[in-house]
PDB file of C-alpha atoms in Angstrom:
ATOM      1  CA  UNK A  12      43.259 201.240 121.919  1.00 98.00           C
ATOM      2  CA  UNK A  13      40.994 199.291 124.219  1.00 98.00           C
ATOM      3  CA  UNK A  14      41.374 195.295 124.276  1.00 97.00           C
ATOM      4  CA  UNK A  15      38.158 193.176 123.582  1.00 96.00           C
ATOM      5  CA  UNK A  16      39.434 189.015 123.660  1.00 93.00           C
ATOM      6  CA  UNK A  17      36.666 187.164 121.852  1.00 91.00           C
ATOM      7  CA  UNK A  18      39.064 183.723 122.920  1.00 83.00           C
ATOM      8  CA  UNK A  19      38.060 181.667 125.783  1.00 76.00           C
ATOM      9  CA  UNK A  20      41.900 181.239 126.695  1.00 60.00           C
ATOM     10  CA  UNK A  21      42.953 185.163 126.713  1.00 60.00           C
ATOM     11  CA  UNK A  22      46.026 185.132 129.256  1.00 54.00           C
ATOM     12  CA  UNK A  23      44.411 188.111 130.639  1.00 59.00           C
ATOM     13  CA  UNK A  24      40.692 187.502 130.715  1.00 57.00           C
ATOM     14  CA  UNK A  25      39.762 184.149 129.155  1.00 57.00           C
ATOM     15  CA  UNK A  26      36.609 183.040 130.424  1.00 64.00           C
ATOM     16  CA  UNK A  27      35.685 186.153 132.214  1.00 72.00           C
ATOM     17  CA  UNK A  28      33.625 188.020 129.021  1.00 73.00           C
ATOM     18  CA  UNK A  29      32.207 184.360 127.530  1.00 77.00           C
ATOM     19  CA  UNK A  30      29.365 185.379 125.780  1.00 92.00           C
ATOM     20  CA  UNK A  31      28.613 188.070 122.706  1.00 95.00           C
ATOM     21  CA  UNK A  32      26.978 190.470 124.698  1.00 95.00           C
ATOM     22  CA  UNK A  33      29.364 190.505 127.539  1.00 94.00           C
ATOM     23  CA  UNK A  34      31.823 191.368 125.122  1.00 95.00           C
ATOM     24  CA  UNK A  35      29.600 194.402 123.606  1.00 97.00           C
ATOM     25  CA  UNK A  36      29.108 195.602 126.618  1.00 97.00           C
ATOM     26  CA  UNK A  37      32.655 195.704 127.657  1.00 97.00           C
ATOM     27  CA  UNK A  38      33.550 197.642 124.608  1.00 98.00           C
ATOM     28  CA  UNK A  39      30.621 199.929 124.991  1.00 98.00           C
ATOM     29  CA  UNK A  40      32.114 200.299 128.323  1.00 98.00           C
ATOM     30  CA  UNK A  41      35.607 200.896 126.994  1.00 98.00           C
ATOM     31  CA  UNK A  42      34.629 203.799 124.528  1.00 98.00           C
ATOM     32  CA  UNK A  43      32.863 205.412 127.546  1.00 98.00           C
ATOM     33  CA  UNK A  44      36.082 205.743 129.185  1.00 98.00           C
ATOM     34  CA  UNK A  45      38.188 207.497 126.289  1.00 98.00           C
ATOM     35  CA  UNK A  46      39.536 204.625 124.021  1.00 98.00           C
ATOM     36  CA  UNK A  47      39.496 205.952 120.622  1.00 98.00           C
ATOM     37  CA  UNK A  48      39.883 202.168 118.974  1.00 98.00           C
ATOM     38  CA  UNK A  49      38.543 198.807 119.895  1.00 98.00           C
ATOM     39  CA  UNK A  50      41.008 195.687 118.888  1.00 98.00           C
ATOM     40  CA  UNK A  51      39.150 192.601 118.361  1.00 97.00           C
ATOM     41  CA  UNK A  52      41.110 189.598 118.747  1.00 94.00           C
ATOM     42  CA  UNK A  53      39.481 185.331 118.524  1.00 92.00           C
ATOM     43  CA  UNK A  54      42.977 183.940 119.634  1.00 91.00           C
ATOM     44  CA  UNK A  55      44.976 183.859 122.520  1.00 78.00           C
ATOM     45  CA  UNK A  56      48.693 185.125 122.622  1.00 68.00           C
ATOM     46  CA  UNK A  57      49.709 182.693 124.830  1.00 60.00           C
ATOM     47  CA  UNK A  58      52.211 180.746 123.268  1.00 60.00           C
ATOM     48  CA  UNK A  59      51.516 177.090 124.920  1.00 65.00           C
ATOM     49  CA  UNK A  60      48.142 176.680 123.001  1.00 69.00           C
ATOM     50  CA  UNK A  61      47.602 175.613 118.943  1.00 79.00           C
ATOM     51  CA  UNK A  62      46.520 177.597 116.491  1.00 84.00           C
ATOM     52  CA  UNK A  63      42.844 178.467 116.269  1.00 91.00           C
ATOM     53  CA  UNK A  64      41.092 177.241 113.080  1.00 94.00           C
ATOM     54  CA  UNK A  65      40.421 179.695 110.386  1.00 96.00           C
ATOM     55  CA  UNK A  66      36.546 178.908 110.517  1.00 96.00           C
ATOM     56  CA  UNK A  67      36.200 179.095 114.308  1.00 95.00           C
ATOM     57  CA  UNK A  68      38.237 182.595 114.577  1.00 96.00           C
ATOM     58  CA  UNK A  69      35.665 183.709 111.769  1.00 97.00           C
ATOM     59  CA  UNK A  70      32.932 182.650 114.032  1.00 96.00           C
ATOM     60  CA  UNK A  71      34.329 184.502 117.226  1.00 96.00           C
ATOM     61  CA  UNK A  72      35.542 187.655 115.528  1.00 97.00           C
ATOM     62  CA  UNK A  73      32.680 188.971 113.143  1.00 97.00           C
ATOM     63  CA  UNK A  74      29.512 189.089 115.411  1.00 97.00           C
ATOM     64  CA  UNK A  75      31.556 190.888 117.799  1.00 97.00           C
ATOM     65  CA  UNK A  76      33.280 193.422 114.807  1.00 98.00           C
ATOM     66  CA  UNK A  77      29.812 193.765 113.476  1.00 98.00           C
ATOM     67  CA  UNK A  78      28.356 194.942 116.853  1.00 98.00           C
ATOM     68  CA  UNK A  79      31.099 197.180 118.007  1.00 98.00           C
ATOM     69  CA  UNK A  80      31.516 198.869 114.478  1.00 98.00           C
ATOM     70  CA  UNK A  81      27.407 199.642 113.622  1.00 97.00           C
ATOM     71  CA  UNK A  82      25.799 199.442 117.097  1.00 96.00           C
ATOM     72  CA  UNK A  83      28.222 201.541 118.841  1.00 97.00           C
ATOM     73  CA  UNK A  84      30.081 203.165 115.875  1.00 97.00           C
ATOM     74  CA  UNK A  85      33.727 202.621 116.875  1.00 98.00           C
ATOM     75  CA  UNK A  86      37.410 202.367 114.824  1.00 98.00           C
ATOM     76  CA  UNK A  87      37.518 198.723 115.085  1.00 98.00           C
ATOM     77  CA  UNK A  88      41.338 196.750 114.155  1.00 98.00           C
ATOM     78  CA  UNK A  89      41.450 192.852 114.362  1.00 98.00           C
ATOM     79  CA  UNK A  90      43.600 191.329 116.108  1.00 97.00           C
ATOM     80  CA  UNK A  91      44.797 188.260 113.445  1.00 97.00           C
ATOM     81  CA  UNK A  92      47.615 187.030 111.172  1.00 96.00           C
ATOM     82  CA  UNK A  93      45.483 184.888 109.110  1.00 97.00           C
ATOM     83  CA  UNK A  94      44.339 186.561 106.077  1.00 97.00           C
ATOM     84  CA  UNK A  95      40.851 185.117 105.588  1.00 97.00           C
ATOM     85  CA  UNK A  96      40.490 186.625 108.932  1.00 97.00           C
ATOM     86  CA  UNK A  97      41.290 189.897 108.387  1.00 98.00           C
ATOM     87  CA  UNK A  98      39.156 189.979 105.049  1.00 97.00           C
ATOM     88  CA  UNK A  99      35.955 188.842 107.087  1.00 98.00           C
ATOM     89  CA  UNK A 100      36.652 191.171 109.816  1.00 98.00           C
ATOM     90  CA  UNK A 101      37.231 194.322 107.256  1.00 98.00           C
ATOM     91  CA  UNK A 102      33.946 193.626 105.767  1.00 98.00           C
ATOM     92  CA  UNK A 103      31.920 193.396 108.800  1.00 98.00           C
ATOM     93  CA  UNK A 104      33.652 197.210 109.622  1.00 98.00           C
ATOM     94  CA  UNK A 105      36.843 196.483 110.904  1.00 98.00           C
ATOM     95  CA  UNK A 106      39.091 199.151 109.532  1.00 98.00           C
ATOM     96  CA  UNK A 107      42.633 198.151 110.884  1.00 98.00           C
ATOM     97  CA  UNK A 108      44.529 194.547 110.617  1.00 98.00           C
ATOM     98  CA  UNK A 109      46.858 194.643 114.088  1.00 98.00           C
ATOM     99  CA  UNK A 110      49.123 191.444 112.615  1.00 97.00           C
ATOM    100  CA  UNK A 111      51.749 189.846 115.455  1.00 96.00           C
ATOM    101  CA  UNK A 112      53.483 188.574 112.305  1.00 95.00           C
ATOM    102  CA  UNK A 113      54.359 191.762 110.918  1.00 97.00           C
ATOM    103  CA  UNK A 114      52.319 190.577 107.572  1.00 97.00           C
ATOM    104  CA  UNK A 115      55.394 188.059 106.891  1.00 95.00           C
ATOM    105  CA  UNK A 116      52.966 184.280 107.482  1.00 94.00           C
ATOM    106  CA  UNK A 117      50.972 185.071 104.838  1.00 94.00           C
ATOM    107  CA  UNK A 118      52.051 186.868 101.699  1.00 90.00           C
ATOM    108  CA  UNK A 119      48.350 187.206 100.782  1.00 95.00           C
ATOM    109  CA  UNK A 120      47.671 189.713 104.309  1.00 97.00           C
ATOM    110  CA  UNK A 121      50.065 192.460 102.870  1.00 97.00           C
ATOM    111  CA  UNK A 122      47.889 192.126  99.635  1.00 96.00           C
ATOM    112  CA  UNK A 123      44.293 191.958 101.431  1.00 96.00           C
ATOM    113  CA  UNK A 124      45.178 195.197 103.158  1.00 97.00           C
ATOM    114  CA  UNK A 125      46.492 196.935 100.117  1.00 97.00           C
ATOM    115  CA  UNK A 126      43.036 196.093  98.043  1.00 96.00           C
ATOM    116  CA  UNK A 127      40.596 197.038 100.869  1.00 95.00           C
ATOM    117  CA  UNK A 128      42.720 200.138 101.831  1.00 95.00           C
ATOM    118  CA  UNK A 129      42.720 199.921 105.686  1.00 97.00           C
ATOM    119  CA  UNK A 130      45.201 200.588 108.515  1.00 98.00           C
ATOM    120  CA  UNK A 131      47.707 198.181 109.584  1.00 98.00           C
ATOM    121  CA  UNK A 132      49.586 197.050 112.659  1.00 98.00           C
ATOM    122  CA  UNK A 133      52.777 195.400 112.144  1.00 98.00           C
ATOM    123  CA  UNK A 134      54.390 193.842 115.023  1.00 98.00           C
ATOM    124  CA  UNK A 135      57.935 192.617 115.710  1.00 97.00           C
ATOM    125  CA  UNK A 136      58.089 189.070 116.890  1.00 95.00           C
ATOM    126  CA  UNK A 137      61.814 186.823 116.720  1.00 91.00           C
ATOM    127  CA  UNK A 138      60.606 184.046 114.905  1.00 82.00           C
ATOM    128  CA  UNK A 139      58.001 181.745 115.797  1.00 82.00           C
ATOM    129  CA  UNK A 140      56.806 181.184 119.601  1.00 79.00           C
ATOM    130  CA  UNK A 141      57.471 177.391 119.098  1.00 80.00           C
ATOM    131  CA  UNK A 142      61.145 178.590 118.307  1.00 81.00           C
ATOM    132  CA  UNK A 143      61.807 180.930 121.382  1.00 78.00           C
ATOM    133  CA  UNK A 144      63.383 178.753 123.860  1.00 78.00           C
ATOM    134  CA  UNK A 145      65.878 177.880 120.847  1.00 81.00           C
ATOM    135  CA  UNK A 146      67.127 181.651 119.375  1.00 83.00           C
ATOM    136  CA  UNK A 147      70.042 182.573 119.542  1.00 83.00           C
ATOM    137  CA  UNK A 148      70.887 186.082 121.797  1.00 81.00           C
ATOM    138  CA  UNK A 149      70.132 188.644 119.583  1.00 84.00           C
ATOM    139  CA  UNK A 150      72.857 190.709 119.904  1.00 87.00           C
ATOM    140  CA  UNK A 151      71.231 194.344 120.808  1.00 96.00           C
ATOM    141  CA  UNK A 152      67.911 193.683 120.819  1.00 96.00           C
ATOM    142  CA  UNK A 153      66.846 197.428 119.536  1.00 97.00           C
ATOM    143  CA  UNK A 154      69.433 197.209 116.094  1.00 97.00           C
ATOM    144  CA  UNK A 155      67.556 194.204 115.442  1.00 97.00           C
ATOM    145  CA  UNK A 156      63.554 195.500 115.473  1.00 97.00           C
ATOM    146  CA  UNK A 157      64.141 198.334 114.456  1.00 98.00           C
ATOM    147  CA  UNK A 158      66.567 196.843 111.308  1.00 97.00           C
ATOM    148  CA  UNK A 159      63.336 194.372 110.916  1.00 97.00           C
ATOM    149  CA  UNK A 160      60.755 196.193 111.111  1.00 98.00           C
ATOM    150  CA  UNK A 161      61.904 198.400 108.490  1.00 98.00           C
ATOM    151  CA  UNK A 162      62.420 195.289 106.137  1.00 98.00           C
ATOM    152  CA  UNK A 163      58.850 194.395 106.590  1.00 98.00           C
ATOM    153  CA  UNK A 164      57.411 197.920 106.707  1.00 98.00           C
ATOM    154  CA  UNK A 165      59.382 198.423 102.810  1.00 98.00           C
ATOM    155  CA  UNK A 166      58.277 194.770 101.796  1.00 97.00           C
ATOM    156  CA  UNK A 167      54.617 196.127 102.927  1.00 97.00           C
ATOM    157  CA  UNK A 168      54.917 199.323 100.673  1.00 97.00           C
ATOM    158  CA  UNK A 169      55.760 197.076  97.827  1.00 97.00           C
ATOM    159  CA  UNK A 170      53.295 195.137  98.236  1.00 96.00           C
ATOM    160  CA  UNK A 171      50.648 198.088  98.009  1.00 97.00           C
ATOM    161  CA  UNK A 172      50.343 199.190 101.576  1.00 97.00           C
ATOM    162  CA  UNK A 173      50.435 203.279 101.623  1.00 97.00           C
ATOM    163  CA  UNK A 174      53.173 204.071 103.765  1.00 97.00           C
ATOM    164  CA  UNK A 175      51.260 206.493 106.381  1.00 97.00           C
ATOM    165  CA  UNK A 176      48.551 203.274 107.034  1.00 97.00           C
ATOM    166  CA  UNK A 177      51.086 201.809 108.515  1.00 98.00           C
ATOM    167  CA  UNK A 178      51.827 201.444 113.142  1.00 98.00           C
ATOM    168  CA  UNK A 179      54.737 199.382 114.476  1.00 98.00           C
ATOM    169  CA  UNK A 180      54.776 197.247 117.528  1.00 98.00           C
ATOM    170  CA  UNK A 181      58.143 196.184 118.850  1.00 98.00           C
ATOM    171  CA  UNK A 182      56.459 192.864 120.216  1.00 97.00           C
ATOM    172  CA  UNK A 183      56.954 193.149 124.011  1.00 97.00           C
ATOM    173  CA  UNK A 184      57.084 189.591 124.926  1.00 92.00           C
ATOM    174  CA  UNK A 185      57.434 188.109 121.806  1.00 93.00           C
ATOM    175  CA  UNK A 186      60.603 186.549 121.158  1.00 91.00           C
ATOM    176  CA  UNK A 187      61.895 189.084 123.987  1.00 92.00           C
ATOM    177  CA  UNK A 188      63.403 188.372 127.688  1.00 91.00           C
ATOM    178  CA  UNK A 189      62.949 189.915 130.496  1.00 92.00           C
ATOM    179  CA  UNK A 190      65.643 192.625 130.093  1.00 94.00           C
ATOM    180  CA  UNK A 191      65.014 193.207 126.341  1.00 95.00           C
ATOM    181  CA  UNK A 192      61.872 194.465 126.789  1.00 97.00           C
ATOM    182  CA  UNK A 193      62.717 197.131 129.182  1.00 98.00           C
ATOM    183  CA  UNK A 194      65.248 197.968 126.736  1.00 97.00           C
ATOM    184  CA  UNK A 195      62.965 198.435 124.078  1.00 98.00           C
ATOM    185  CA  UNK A 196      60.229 201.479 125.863  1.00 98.00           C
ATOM    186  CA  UNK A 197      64.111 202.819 127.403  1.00 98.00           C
ATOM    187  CA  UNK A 198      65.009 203.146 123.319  1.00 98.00           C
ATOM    188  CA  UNK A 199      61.865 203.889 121.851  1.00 97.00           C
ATOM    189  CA  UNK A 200      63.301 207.085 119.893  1.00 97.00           C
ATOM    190  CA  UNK A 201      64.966 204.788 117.971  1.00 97.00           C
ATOM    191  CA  UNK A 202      61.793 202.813 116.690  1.00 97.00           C
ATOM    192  CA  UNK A 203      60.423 206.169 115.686  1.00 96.00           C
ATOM    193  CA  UNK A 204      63.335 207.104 113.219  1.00 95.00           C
ATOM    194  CA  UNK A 205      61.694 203.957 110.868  1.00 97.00           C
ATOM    195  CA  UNK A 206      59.015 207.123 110.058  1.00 96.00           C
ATOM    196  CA  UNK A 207      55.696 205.202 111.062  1.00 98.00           C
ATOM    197  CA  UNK A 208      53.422 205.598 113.883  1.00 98.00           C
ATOM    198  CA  UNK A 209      54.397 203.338 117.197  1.00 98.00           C
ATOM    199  CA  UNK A 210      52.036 200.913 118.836  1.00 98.00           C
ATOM    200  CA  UNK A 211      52.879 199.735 122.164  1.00 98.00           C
ATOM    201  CA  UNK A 212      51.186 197.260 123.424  1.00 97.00           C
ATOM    202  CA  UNK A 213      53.018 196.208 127.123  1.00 98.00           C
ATOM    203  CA  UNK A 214      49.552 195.703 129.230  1.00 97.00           C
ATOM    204  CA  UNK A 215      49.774 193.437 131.952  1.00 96.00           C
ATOM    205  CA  UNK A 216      52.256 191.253 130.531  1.00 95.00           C
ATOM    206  CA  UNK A 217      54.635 188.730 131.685  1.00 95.00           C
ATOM    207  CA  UNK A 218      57.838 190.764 131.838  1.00 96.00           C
ATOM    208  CA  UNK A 219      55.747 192.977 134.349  1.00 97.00           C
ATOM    209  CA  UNK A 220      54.571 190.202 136.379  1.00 96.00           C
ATOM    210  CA  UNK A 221      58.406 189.168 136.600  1.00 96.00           C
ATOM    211  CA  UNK A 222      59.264 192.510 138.121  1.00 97.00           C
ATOM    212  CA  UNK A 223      56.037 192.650 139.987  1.00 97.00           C
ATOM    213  CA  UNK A 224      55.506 189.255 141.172  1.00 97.00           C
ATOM    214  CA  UNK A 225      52.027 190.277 140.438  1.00 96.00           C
ATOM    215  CA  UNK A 226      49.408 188.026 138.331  1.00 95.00           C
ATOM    216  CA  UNK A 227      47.947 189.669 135.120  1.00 93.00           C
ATOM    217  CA  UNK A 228      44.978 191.660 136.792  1.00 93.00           C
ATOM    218  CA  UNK A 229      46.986 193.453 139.721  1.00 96.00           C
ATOM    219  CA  UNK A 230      49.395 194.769 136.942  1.00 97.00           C
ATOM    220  CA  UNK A 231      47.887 198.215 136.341  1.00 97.00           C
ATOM    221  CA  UNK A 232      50.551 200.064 138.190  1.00 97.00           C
ATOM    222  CA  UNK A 233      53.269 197.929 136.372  1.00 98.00           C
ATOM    223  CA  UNK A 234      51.528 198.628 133.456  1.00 98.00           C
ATOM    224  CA  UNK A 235      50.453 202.430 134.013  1.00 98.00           C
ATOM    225  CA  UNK A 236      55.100 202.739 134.527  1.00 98.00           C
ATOM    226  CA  UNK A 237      55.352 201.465 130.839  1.00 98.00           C
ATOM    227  CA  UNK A 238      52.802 203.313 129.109  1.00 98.00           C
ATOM    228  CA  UNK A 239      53.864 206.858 130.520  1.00 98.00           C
ATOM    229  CA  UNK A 240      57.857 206.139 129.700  1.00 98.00           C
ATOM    230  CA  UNK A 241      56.482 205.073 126.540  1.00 98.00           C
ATOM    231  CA  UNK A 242      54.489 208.260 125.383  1.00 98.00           C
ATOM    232  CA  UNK A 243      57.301 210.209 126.553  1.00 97.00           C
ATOM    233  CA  UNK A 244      59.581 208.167 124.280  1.00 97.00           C
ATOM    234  CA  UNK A 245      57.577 208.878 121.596  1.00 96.00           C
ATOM    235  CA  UNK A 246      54.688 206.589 121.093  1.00 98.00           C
ATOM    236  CA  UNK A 247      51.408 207.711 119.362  1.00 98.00           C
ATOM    237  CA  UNK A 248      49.070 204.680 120.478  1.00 98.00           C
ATOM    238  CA  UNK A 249      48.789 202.579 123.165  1.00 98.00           C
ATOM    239  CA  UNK A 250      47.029 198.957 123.462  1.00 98.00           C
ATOM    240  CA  UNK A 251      45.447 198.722 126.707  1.00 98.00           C
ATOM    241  CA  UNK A 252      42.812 196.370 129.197  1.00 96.00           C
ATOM    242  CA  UNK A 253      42.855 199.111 131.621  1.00 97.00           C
ATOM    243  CA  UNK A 254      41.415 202.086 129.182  1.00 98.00           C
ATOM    244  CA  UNK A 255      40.137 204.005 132.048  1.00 98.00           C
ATOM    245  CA  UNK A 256      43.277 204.520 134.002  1.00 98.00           C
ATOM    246  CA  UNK A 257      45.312 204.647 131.087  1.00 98.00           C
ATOM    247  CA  UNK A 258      44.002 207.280 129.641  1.00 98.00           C
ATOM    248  CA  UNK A 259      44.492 209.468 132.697  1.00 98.00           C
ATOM    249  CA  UNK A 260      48.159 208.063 132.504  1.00 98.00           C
ATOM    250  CA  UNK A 261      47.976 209.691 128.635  1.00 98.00           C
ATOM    251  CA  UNK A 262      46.591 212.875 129.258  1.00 97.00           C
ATOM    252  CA  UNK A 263      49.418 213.833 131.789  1.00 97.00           C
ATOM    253  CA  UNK A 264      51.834 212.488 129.999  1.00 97.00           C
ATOM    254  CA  UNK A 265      51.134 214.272 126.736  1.00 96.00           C
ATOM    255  CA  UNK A 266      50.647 217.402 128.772  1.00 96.00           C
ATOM    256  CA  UNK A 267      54.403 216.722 129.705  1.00 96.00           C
ATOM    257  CA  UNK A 268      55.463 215.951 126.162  1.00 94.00           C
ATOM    258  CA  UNK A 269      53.395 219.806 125.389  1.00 92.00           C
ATOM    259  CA  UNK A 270      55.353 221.625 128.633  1.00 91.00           C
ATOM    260  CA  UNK A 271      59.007 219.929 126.972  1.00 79.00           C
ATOM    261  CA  UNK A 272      58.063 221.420 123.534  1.00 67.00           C
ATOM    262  CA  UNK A 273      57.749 225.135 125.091  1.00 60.00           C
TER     263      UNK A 273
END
């Protein structure tokens, strides 16, 4: 899963793809180099800035969803917890909603993708990023997302989502420290026993840059560490910048995965 930001503020890239087109061309560029899905996203992750209007993520994410999906005819998710969003996105040929809230902020997400019968993403975040610096330790960190995310995934289900549309993210970074969230790709095999598909989604971020002392950009080695450990533990998708080197990082390590199944 490649990574197109359509926010100015991406922690990653923001500023770097600011128009339309350079954002087409960087997914056209992305398919070229083996990502089999395109995630769209019109807000930033980064937890220091406020929440981006409904209207103005509308504006960001459609053009963008409606280029990738019809001119280049890619699997397109959206990146967005907001549930008029998602519905705008799905209808301009987005086919998966990739949801950092784990469809819990808005009651009417779980029921948007239930009617319009698309994939879903649900990812494990510890409350709310305004919150973080107040949580209490979770205990271990694993027993808690995966006890979670099986909550939500069942809440989901009755809510109308078909069981096998569903991936899980265990939320590196979000609500996480350091040490958690080498914890969670260590335990991955654990995640998997919740019987959905596993996202991982650990490019370039901040828990790398603490090992690394590296800023977001020179964090490709960091990053290509994580997503090897994690295929090897067991996960079936991985949300990348770096599609090119990370799929060479894929092949081999599925190849290993084939050799341990002999």
């Amino acid at each position: 899963m490649g990574i197109v930001n359509a926010s100015p503020d991406s922690f990653s890239d923001g500023g770097v793809y600011a128009t339309l087109e350079a954002r087409v061309a960087l997914a056209a560029e992305l398919l070229a180099a083996g990502a089999d899905v395109i995630d769209v996203g019109g807000e930033s992750g980064r937890t220091n800035l406020p929440p981006v209007a409904v209207d103005e993520e509308i504006r960001r994410v459609v053009p963008l969803v409606e280029r990738v999906a019809g001119e280049l005819g890619a699997l397109v998710s959206v990146d967005t917890y907001k549930p008029a969003v998602a519905a705008a996105a799905l209808a301009a040929g987005a086919s998966i909603v990739n949801d950092v809230s784990g469809l819990r902020w808005d009651s009417q997400m779980a029921r948007t993708i239930a009617e319009i019968k698309c994939g879903a993403v649900l990812m494990h975040m510890r409350g709310r990023p305004e919150e973080w610096r107040n949580l209490p330790p979770p205990g271990d960190i694993v027993l808690l997302v995966k006890r979670e995310l099986r909550e939500w995934v069942e809440a989901a289900v009755l809510a109308g989502v078909r069981r096998e549309r569903i991936a899980l993210d265990p939320g590196f970074g979000f609500g996480k420290n350091f040490e958690q969230n080498y914890e969670l790709i260590a335990r991955l095999p654990e995640l998997r026993k919740i019987g959905c598909a596993i996202l991982i989604g650990t490019s370039r971020k901040g828990f790398l840059g603490h090992t690394l002392g590296k800023q977001p950009g020179d964090r490709i080695w960091g990053t290509a560490a994580t997503i090897a450990a994690s295929i090897l533990g067991g996960a079936h998708i991985v949300r990348v910048h770096d599609v090119a080197e990370m799929v060479q990082v894929a092949r081999v390590s599925d190849n290993i995965l084939a050799g341990s199944a002999l």
